[in-house]
Tab-separated table of C-alpha atoms in Angstrom:
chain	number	residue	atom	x	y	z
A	166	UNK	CA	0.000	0.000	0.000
A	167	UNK	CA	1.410	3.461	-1.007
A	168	UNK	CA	2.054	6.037	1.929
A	169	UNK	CA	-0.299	8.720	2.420
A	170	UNK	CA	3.191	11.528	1.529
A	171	UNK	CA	3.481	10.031	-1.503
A	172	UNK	CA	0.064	9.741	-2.560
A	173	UNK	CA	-0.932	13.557	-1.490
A	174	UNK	CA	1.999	14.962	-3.436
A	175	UNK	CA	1.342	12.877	-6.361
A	176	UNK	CA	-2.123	14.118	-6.508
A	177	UNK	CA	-0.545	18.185	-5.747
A	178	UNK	CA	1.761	17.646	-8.522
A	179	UNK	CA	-0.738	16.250	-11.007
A	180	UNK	CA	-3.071	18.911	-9.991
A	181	UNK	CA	-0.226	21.383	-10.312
A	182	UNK	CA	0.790	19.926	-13.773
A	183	UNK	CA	-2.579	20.195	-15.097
A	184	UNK	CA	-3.265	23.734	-14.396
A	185	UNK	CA	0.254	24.928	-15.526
A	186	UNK	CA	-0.513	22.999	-18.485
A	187	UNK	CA	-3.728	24.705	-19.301
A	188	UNK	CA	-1.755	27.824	-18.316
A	189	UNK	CA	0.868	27.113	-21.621
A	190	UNK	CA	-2.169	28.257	-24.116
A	191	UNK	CA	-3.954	30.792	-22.661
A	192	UNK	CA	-2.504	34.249	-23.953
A	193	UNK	CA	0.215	35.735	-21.429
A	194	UNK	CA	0.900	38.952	-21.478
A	195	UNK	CA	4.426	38.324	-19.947
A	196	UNK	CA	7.207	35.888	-21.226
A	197	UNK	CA	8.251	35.418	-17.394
A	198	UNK	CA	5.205	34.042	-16.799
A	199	UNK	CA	5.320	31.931	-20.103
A	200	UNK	CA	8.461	30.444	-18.240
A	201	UNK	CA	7.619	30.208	-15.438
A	202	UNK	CA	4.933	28.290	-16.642
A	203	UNK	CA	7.204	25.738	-18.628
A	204	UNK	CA	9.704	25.261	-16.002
A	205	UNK	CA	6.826	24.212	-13.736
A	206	UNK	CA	5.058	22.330	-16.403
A	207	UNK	CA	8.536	20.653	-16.152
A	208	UNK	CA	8.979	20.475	-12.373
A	209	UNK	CA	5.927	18.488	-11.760
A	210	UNK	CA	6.578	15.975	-14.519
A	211	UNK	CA	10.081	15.035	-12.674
A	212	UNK	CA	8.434	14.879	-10.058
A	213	UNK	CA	5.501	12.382	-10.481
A	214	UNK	CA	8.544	10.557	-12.822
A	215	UNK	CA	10.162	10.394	-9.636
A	216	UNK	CA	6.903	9.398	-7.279
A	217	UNK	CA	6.553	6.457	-10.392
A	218	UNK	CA	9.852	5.144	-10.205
A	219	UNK	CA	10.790	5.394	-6.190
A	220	UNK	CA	7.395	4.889	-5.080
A	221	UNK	CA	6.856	4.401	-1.504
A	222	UNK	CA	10.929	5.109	-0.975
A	223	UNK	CA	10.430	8.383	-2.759
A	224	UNK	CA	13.037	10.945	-0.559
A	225	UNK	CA	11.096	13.712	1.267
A	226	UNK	CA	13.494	16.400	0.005
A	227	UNK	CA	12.451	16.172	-3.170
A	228	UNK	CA	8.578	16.391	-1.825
A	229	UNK	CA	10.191	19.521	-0.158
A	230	UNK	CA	12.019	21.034	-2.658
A	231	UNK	CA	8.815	20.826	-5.072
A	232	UNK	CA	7.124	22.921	-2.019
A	233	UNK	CA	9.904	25.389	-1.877
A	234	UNK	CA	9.229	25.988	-5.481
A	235	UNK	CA	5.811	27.058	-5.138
A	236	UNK	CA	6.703	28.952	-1.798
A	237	UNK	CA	9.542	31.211	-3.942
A	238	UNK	CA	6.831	31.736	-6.782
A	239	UNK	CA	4.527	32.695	-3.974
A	240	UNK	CA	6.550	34.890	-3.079
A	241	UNK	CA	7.837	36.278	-6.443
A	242	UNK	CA	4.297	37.003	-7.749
A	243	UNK	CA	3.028	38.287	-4.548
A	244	UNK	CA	5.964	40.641	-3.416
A	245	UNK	CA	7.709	41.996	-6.677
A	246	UNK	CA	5.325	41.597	-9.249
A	247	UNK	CA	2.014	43.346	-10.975
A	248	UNK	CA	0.488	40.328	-12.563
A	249	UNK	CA	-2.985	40.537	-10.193
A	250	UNK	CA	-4.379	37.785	-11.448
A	251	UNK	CA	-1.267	35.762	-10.324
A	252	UNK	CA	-1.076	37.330	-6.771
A	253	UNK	CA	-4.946	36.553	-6.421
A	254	UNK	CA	-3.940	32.513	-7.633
A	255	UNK	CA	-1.189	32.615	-5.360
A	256	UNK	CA	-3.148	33.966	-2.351
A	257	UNK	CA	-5.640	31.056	-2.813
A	258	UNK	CA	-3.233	28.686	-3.369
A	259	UNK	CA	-1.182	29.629	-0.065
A	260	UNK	CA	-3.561	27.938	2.162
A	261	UNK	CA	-2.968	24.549	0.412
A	262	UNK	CA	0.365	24.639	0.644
A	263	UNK	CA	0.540	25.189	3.965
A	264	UNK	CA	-1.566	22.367	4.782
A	265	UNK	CA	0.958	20.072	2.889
A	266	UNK	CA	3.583	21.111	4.511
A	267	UNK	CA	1.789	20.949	7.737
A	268	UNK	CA	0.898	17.438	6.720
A	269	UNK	CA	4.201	15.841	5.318
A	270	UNK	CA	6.871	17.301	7.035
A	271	UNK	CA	7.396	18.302	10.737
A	272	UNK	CA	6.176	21.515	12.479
A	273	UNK	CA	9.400	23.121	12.675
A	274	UNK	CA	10.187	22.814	9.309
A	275	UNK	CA	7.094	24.173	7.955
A	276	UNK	CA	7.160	26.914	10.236
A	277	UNK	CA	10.557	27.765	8.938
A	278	UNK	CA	9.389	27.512	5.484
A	279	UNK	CA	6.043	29.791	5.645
A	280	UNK	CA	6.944	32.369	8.309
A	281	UNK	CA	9.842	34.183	5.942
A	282	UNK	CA	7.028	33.587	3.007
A	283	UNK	CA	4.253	35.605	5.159
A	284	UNK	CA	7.266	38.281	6.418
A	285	UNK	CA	8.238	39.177	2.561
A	286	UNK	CA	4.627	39.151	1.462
A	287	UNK	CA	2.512	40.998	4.231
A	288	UNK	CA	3.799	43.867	4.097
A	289	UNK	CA	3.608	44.600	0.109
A	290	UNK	CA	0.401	43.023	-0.204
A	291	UNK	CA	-1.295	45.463	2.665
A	292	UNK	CA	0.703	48.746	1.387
A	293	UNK	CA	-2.132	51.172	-0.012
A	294	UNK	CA	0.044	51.886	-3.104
A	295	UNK	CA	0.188	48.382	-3.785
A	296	UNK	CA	-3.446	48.178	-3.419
A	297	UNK	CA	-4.021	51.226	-5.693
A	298	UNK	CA	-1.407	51.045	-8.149
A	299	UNK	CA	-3.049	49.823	-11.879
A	300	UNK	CA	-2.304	46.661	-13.509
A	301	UNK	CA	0.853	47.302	-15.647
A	302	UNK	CA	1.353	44.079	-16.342
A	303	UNK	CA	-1.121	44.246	-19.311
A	304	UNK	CA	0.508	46.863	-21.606
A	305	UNK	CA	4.154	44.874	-20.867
């Protein structure tokens, strides 16, 4: 019988994979996102090639550096970038990535993973000129 780690992050990753694939032909008005959305695309393949051929011996730092990728984009798109509609995804997305952290690896460790997430975000997400500034990421 498979683990329940392995079987939750297979299931995140496929999830993952199919969004980022729908994602690759919808019109982007950024090529960083356009890569962004390849090297994940990419990402999440490895991994579930990795779930398929390790299977229940499948190393948790791989599980965690697939999380760390989504916590750096989390923080990319929420702190330094424009792209709304991202920082809206990523801001409903945080809460399930939390919970798989909370759920696969020990408290600790996701504490020291999300806490520096929340301290670079917070504070640009709740600054009024973020909050009135227009959406130039259409015209680039």
């Amino acid at each position: 019988m498979t683990q329940m780690h392995v079987m939750v992050t297979a299931l995140v990753a496929l999830f993952m994979l199919v969004f980022y694939l729908i994602a690759l032909f919808l019109p982007v008005h950024s090529p960083v996102l356009q890569g962004f959305n390849i090297l994940y695309c990419l990402g999440c393949a490895a991994i579930l090639g990795a779930i398929y051929r390790a299977g229940d011996k499948l190393a948790s730092w791989i599980m965690y550096v697939g999380a760390l990728a989504e916590v750096a984009a989390f923080i990319y798109f929420v702190a330094f970038t424009r792209h709304h509609e991202q920082v809206v995804f990523r801001l409903q997305q945080f809460p399930l990535l939390v919970l798989y952290l909370s759920l696969i690896f020990p408290p600790w460790l996701a504490r020291c993973t999300i806490y520096p997430a929340l301290l670079f975000t917070i504070p640009t997400v709740c600054s009024p000129a973020r909050l009135l500034a227009p959406n130039t990421a259409r015209g680039s």
